Tab-separated table of C-alpha atoms in Angstrom:
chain	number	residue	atom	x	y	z
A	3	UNK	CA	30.057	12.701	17.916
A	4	UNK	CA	29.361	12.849	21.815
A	5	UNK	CA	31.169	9.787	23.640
A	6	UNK	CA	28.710	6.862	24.831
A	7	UNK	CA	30.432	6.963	28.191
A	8	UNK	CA	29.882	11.322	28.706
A	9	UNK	CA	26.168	10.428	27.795
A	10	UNK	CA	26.256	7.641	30.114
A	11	UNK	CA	27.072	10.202	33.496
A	12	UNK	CA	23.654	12.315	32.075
A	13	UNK	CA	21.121	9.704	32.095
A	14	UNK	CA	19.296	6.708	33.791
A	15	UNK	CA	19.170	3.846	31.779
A	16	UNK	CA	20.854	2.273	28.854
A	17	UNK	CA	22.964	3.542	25.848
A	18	UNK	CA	22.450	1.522	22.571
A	19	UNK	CA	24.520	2.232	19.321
A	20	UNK	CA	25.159	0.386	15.854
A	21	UNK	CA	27.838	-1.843	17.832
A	22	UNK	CA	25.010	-3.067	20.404
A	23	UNK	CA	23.388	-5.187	17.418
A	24	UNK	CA	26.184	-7.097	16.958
A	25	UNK	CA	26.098	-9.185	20.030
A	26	UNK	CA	22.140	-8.733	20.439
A	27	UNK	CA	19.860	-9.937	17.117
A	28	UNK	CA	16.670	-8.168	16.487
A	29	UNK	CA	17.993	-5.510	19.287
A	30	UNK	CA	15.939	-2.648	16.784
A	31	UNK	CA	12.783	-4.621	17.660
A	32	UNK	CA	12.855	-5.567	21.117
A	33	UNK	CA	13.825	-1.859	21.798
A	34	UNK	CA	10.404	-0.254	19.869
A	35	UNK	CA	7.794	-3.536	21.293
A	36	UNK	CA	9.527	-2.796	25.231
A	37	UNK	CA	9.207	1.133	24.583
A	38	UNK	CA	5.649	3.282	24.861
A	39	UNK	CA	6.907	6.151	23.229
A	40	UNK	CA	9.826	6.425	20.206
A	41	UNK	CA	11.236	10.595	20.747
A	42	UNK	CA	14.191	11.259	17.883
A	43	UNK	CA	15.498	14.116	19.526
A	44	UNK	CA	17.372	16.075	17.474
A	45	UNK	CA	15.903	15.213	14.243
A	46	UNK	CA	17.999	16.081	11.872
A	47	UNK	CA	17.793	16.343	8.198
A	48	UNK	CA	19.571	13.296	6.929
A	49	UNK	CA	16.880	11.219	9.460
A	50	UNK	CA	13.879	12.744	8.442
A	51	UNK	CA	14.655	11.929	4.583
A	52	UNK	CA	15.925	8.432	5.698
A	53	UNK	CA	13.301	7.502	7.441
A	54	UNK	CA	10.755	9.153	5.053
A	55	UNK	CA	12.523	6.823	2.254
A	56	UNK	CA	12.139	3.625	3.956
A	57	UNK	CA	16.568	3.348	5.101
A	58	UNK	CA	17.122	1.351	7.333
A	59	UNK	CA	20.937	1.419	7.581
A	60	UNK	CA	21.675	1.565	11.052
A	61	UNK	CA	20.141	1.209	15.033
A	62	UNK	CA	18.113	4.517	14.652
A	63	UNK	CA	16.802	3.899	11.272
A	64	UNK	CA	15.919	0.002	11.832
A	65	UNK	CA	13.871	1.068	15.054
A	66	UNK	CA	12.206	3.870	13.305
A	67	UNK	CA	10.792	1.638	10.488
A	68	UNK	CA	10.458	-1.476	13.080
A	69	UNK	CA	8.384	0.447	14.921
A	70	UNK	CA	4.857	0.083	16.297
A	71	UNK	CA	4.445	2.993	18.759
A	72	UNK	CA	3.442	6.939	18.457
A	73	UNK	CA	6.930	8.354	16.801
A	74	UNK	CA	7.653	12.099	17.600
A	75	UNK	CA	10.243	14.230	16.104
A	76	UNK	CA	11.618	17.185	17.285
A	77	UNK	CA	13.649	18.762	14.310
A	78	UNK	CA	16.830	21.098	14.424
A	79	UNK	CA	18.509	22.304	11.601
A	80	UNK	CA	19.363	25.481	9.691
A	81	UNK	CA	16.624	27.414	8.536
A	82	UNK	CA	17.224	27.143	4.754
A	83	UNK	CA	17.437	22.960	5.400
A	84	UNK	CA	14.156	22.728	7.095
A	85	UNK	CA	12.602	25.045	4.427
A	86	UNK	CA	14.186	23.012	1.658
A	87	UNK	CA	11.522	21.858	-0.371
A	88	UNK	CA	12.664	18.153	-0.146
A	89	UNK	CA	12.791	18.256	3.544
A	90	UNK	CA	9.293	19.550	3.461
A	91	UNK	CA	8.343	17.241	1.387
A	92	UNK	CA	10.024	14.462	3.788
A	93	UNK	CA	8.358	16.130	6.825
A	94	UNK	CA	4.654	15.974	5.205
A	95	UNK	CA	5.438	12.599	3.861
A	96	UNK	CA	6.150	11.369	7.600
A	97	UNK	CA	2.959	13.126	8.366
A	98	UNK	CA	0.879	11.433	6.693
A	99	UNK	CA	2.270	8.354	7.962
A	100	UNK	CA	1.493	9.475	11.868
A	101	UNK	CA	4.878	10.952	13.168
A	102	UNK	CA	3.960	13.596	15.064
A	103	UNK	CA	6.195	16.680	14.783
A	104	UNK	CA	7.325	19.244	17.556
A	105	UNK	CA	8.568	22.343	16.792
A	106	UNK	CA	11.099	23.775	15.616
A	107	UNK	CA	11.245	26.833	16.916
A	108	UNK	CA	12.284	30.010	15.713
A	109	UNK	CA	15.246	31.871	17.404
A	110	UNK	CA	18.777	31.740	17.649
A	111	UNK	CA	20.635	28.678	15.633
A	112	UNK	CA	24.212	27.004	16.510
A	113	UNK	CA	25.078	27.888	13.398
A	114	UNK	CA	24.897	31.335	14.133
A	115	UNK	CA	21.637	32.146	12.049
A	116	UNK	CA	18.789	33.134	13.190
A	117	UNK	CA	15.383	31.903	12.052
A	118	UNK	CA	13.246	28.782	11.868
A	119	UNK	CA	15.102	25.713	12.959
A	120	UNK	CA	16.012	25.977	16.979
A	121	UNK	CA	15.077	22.847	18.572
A	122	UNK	CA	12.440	23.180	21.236
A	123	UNK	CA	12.847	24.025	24.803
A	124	UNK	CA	13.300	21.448	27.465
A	125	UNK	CA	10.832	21.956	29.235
A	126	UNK	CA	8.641	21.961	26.556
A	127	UNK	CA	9.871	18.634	24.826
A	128	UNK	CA	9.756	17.505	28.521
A	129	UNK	CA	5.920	18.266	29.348
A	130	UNK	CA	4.766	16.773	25.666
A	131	UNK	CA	6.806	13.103	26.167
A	132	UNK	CA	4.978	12.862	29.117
A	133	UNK	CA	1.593	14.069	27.792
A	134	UNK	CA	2.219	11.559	25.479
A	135	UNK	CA	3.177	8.847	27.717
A	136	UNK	CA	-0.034	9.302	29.998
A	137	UNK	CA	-2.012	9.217	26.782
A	138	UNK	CA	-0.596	5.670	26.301
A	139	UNK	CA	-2.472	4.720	29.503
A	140	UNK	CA	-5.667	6.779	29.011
A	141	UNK	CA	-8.142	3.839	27.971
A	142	UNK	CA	-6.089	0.781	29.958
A	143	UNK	CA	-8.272	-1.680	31.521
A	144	UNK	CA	-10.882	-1.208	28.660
A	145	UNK	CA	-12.112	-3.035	26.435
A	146	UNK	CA	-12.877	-2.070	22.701
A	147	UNK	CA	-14.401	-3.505	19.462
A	148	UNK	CA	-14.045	-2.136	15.928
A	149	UNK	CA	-15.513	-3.347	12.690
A	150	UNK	CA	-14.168	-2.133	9.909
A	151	UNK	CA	-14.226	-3.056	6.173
A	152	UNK	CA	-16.855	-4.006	3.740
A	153	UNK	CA	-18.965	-7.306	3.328
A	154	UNK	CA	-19.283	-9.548	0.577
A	155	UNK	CA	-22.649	-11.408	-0.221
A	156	UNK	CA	-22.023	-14.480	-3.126
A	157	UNK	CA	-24.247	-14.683	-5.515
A	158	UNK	CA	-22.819	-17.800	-7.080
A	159	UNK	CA	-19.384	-19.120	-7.673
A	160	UNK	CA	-17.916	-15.920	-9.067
A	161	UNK	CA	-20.170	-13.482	-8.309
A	162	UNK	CA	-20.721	-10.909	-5.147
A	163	UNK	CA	-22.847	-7.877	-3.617
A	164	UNK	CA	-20.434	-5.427	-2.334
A	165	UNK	CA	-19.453	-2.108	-1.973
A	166	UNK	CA	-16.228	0.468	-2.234
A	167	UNK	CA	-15.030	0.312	1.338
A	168	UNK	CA	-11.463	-0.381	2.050
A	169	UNK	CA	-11.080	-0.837	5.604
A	170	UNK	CA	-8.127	1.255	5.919
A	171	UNK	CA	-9.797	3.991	8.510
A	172	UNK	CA	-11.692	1.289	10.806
A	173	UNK	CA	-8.160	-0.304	10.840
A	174	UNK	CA	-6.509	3.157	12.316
A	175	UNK	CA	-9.214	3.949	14.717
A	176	UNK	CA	-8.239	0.209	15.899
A	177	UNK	CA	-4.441	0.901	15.714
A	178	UNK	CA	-5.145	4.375	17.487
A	179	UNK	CA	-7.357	2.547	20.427
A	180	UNK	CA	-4.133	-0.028	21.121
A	181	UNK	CA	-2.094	2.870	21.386
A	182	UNK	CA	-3.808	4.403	24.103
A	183	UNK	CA	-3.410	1.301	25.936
A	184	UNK	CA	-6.954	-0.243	25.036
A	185	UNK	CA	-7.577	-3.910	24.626
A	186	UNK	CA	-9.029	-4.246	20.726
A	187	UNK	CA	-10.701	-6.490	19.016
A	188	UNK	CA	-11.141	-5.720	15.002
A	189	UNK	CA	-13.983	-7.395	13.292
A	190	UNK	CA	-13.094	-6.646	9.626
A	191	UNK	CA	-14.702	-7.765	6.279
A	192	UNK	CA	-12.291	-8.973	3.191
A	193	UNK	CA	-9.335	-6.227	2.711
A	194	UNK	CA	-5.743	-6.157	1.287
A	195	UNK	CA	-4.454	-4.409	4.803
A	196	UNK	CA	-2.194	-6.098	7.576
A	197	UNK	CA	-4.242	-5.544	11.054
A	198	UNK	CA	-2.705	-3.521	13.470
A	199	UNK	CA	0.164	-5.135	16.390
A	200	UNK	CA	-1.292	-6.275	19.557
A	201	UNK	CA	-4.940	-6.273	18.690
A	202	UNK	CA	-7.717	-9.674	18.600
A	203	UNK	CA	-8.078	-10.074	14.354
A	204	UNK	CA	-11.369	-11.644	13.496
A	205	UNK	CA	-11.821	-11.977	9.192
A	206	UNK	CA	-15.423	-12.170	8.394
A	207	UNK	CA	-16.751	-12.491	4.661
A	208	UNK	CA	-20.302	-11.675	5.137
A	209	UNK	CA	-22.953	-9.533	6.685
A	210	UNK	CA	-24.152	-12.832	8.619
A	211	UNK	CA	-20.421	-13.834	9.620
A	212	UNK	CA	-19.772	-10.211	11.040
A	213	UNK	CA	-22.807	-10.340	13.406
A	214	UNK	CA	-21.804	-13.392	14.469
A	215	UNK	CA	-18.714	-12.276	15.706
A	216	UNK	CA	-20.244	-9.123	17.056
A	217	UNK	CA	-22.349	-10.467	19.502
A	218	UNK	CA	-19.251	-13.226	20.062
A	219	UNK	CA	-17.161	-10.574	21.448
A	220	UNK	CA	-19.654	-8.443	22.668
A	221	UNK	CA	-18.317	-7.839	26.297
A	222	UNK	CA	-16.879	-4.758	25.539
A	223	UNK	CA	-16.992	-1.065	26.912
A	224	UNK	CA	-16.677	0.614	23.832
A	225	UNK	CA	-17.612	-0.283	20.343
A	226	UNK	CA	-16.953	1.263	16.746
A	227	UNK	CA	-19.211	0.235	13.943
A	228	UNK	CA	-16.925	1.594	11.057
A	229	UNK	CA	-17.916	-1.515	8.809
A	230	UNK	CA	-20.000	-1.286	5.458
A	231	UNK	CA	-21.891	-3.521	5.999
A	232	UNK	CA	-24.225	-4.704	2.809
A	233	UNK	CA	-27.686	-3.972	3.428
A	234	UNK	CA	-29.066	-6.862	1.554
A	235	UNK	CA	-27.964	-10.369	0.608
A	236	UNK	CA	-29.595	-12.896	-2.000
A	237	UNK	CA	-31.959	-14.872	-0.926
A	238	UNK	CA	-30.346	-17.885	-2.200
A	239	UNK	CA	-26.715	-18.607	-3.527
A	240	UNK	CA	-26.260	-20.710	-6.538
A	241	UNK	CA	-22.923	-23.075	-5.762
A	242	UNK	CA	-22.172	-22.958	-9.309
A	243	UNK	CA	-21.722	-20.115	-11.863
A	244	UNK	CA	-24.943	-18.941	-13.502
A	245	UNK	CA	-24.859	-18.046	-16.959
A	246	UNK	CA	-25.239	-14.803	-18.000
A	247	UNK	CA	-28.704	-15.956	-20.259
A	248	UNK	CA	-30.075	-17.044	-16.705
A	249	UNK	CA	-28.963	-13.819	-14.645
A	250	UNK	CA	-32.513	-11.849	-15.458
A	251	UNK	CA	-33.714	-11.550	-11.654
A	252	UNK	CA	-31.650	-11.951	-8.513
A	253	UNK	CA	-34.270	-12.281	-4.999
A	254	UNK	CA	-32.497	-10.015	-2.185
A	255	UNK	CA	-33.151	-10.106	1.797
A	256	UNK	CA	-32.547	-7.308	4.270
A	257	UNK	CA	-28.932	-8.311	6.161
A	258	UNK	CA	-28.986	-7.968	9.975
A	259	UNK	CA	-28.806	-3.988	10.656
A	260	UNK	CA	-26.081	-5.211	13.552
A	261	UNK	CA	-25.792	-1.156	14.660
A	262	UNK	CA	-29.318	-0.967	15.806
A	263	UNK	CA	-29.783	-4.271	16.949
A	264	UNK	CA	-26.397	-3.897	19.497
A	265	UNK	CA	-27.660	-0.129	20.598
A	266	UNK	CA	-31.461	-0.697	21.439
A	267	UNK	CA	-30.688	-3.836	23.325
A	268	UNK	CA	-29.689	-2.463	26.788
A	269	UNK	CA	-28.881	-5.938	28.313
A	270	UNK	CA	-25.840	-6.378	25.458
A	271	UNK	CA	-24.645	-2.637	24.484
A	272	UNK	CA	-21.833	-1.166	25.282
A	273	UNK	CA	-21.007	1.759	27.745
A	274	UNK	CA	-20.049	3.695	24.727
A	275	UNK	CA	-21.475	2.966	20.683
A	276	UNK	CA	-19.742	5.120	18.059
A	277	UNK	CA	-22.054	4.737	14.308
A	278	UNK	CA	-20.084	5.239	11.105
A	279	UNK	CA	-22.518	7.081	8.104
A	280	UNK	CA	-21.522	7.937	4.270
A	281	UNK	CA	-24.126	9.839	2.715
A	282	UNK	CA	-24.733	11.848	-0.321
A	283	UNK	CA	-27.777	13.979	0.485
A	284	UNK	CA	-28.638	15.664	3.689
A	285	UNK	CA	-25.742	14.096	5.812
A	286	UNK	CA	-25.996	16.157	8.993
A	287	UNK	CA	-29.545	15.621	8.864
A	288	UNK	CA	-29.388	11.819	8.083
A	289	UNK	CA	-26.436	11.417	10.805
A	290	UNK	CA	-28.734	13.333	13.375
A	291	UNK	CA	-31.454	10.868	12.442
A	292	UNK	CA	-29.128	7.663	12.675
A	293	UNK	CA	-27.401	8.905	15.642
A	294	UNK	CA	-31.581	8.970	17.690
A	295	UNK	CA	-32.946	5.351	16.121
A	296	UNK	CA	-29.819	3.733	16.730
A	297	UNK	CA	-29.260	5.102	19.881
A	298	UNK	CA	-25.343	5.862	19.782
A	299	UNK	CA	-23.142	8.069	21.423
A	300	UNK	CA	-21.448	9.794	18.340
A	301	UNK	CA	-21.905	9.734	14.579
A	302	UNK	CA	-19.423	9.831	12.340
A	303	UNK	CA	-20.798	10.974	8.939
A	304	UNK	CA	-18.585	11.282	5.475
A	305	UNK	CA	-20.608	13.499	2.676
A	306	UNK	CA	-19.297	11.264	-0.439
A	307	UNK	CA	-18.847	14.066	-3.311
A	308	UNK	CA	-16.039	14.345	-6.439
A	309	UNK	CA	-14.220	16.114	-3.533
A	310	UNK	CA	-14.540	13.354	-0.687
A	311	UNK	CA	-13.983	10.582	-2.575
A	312	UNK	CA	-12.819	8.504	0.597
A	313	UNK	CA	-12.856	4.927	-0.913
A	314	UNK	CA	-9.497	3.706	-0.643
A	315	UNK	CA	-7.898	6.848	0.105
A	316	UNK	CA	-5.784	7.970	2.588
A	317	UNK	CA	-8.016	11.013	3.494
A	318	UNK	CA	-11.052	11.849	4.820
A	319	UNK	CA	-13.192	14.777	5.823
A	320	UNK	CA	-15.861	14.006	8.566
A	321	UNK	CA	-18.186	15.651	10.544
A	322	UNK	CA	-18.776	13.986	13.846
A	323	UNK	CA	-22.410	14.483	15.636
A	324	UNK	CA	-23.413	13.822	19.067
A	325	UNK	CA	-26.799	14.823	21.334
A	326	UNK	CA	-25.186	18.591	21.855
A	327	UNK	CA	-23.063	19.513	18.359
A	328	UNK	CA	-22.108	19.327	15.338
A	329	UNK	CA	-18.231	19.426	14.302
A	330	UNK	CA	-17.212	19.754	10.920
A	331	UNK	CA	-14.003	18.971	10.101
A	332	UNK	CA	-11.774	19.458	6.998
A	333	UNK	CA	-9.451	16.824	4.874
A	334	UNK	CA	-7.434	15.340	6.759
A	335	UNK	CA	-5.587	11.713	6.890
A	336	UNK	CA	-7.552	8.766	8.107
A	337	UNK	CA	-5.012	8.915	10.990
A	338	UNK	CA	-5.995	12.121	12.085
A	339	UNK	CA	-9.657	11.369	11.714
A	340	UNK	CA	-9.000	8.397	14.199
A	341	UNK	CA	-6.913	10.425	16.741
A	342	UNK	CA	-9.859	12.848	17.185
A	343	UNK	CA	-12.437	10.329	17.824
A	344	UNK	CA	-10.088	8.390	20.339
A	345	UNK	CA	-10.150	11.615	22.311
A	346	UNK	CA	-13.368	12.013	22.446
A	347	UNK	CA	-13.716	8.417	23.616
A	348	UNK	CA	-11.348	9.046	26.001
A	349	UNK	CA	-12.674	12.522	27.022
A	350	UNK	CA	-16.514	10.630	27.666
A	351	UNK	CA	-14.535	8.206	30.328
A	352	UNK	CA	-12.416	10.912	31.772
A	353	UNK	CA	-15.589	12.859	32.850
């Protein structure tokens, strides 16, 4: 192990270890809520499967799993331990999760092997931290709204009009937004998922509580409709449960369509509108369609199939259509899904 103090003549700043914690409670928080970017340079094995297990046994490991910033690992290892198929396992299982991986490269190791496992260069780990650290920055000063979630219409006591949606990638896209320094605000319908850190929550129940809060927090430069938001409601709600002999006809109404009615109203929309679609039939031609009477900027459109079964999963597979194009995209995680439309929200301010 490299002495504290040697490190200490290398760098500007502070040195913490697992002795810091002892005089300083909660250190492994403070650390990751006062940082904008977590680097674990080396990575090594043993951290990758800790932290991919949930340990938490020291300073490193604590701030890893205590943390609510962009993580990025930059591996180094012998060859046949990052090819291992439990450390590959480890690394897609981090993945998933959001840590970002760089490298490693292939080349000479300090074990005196050569093949896949060299840490990166300097000056590329150099150029990427700070990539990364202007990225935290890139939508500061603005101001962003996401709904997410579905919306429950009662019935009666017991009894609800809903649908399948579980929130989770309206709740990224929001996590995603605070990371690159925006000010959110997440609108969300009834789900089983803790909001993101450092974000306005607002739980809504129904179709007529979520455009409430819409237009409540409307002063905003971008919004994300990512919501499914029921299209009808009954006309009337029974306060007590009606028995199953009486439950022959049940009179709907049309809910607010809150999309539209944000987007065509020039005097209350936002700089930038982003429409969420899931279709079955047709969906390029549907999102193309929603995309012109709704007036937004982008569409996001999932075809639901046996093979995009989205609800509740972690995955998703999009195609995302604007005035120009058309990109298709393939399965990915949710968190990927939000990454690339939070740069092309950043890329429409940047121009």
């Amino acid at each position: 192990m490299i002495d504290k103090k040697i490190i200490q003549k290398c760098i500007k700043g502070k040195i913490f270890d697992d002795s810091s914690e002892r005089n300083r409670k909660m250190l492994h928080i403070t650390l990751t809520r006062k940082s904008d970017l977590v680097v674990v340079c080396p990575a090594t094995a043993n951290l990758i499967a800790k932290f991919s297990n949930g340990y938490a046994d020291d300073l490193a490991s604590t701030s890893l799993i205590a943390s609510n910033k962009q993580i990025l690992f930059m591996p180094a290892m012998n060859v046949e331990m990052w090819n291992n198929k439990i450390n590959k396992k480890n690394v897609t299982n981090l993945q998933k999760s959001g840590v970002e991986f760089i490298g490693p490269d292939y080349g000479y190791l300090s074990c005196g092997e050569i093949g896949l496992g060299r840490l990166s260069g300097d000056n590329k780990i150099l150029q990427i931290i700070l990539n990364y650290l202007k990225r935290s920055k890139k939508l500061q000063k603005k101001k962003c709204l996401v709904t997410a979630g579905p919306t429950l219409e009662p019935i009666d006591a017991v009894r609800y009009i809903s649908n399948y949606s579980s929130g989770k990638q309206g709740f990224e896209i929001a996590k995603q937004l605070m990371l690159v320094g925006a000010n959110v605000t997440l609108i969300s319908g009834p789900t089983n998922l803790q909001p993101p850190p450092k974000i306005k929550f607002i739980e809504v129940l129904t179709a007529k509580e979520m455009n409430e809060a819409v237009r409540k927090n409307l002063k905003t430069d971008v919004a994300v409709f990512t919501a499914a938001v029921s299209d009808v409601s009954p006309k009337k709600t029974m306060t007590n449960k009606i028995k199953k002999e009486k439950l022959k006809k049940i009179i709907l109404k049309k809910n607010p369509d809150i999309l539209r009615n944000i987007s065509l109203n020039s005097s209350i929309k936002p700089e930038f509108v982003v429409g969420f679609a899931a279709e079955t039939n047709n969906y390029i031609n549907n999102a193309k369609k929603k995309l012109i009477t709704k007036d937004c900027n982008l569409i996001v459109v999932n075809k639901i199939s046996k093979k995009n079964n989205v609800f509740g999963s972690e995955f998703n597979q999009v195609a995302i259509v604007d005035r120009n194009e058309v990109n298709k995209f393939g399965r990915m995680t949710k968190i990927n899904v939000a990454k690339i439309l939070v740069n092309k929200i950043i890329n429409n301010f940047e121009k």
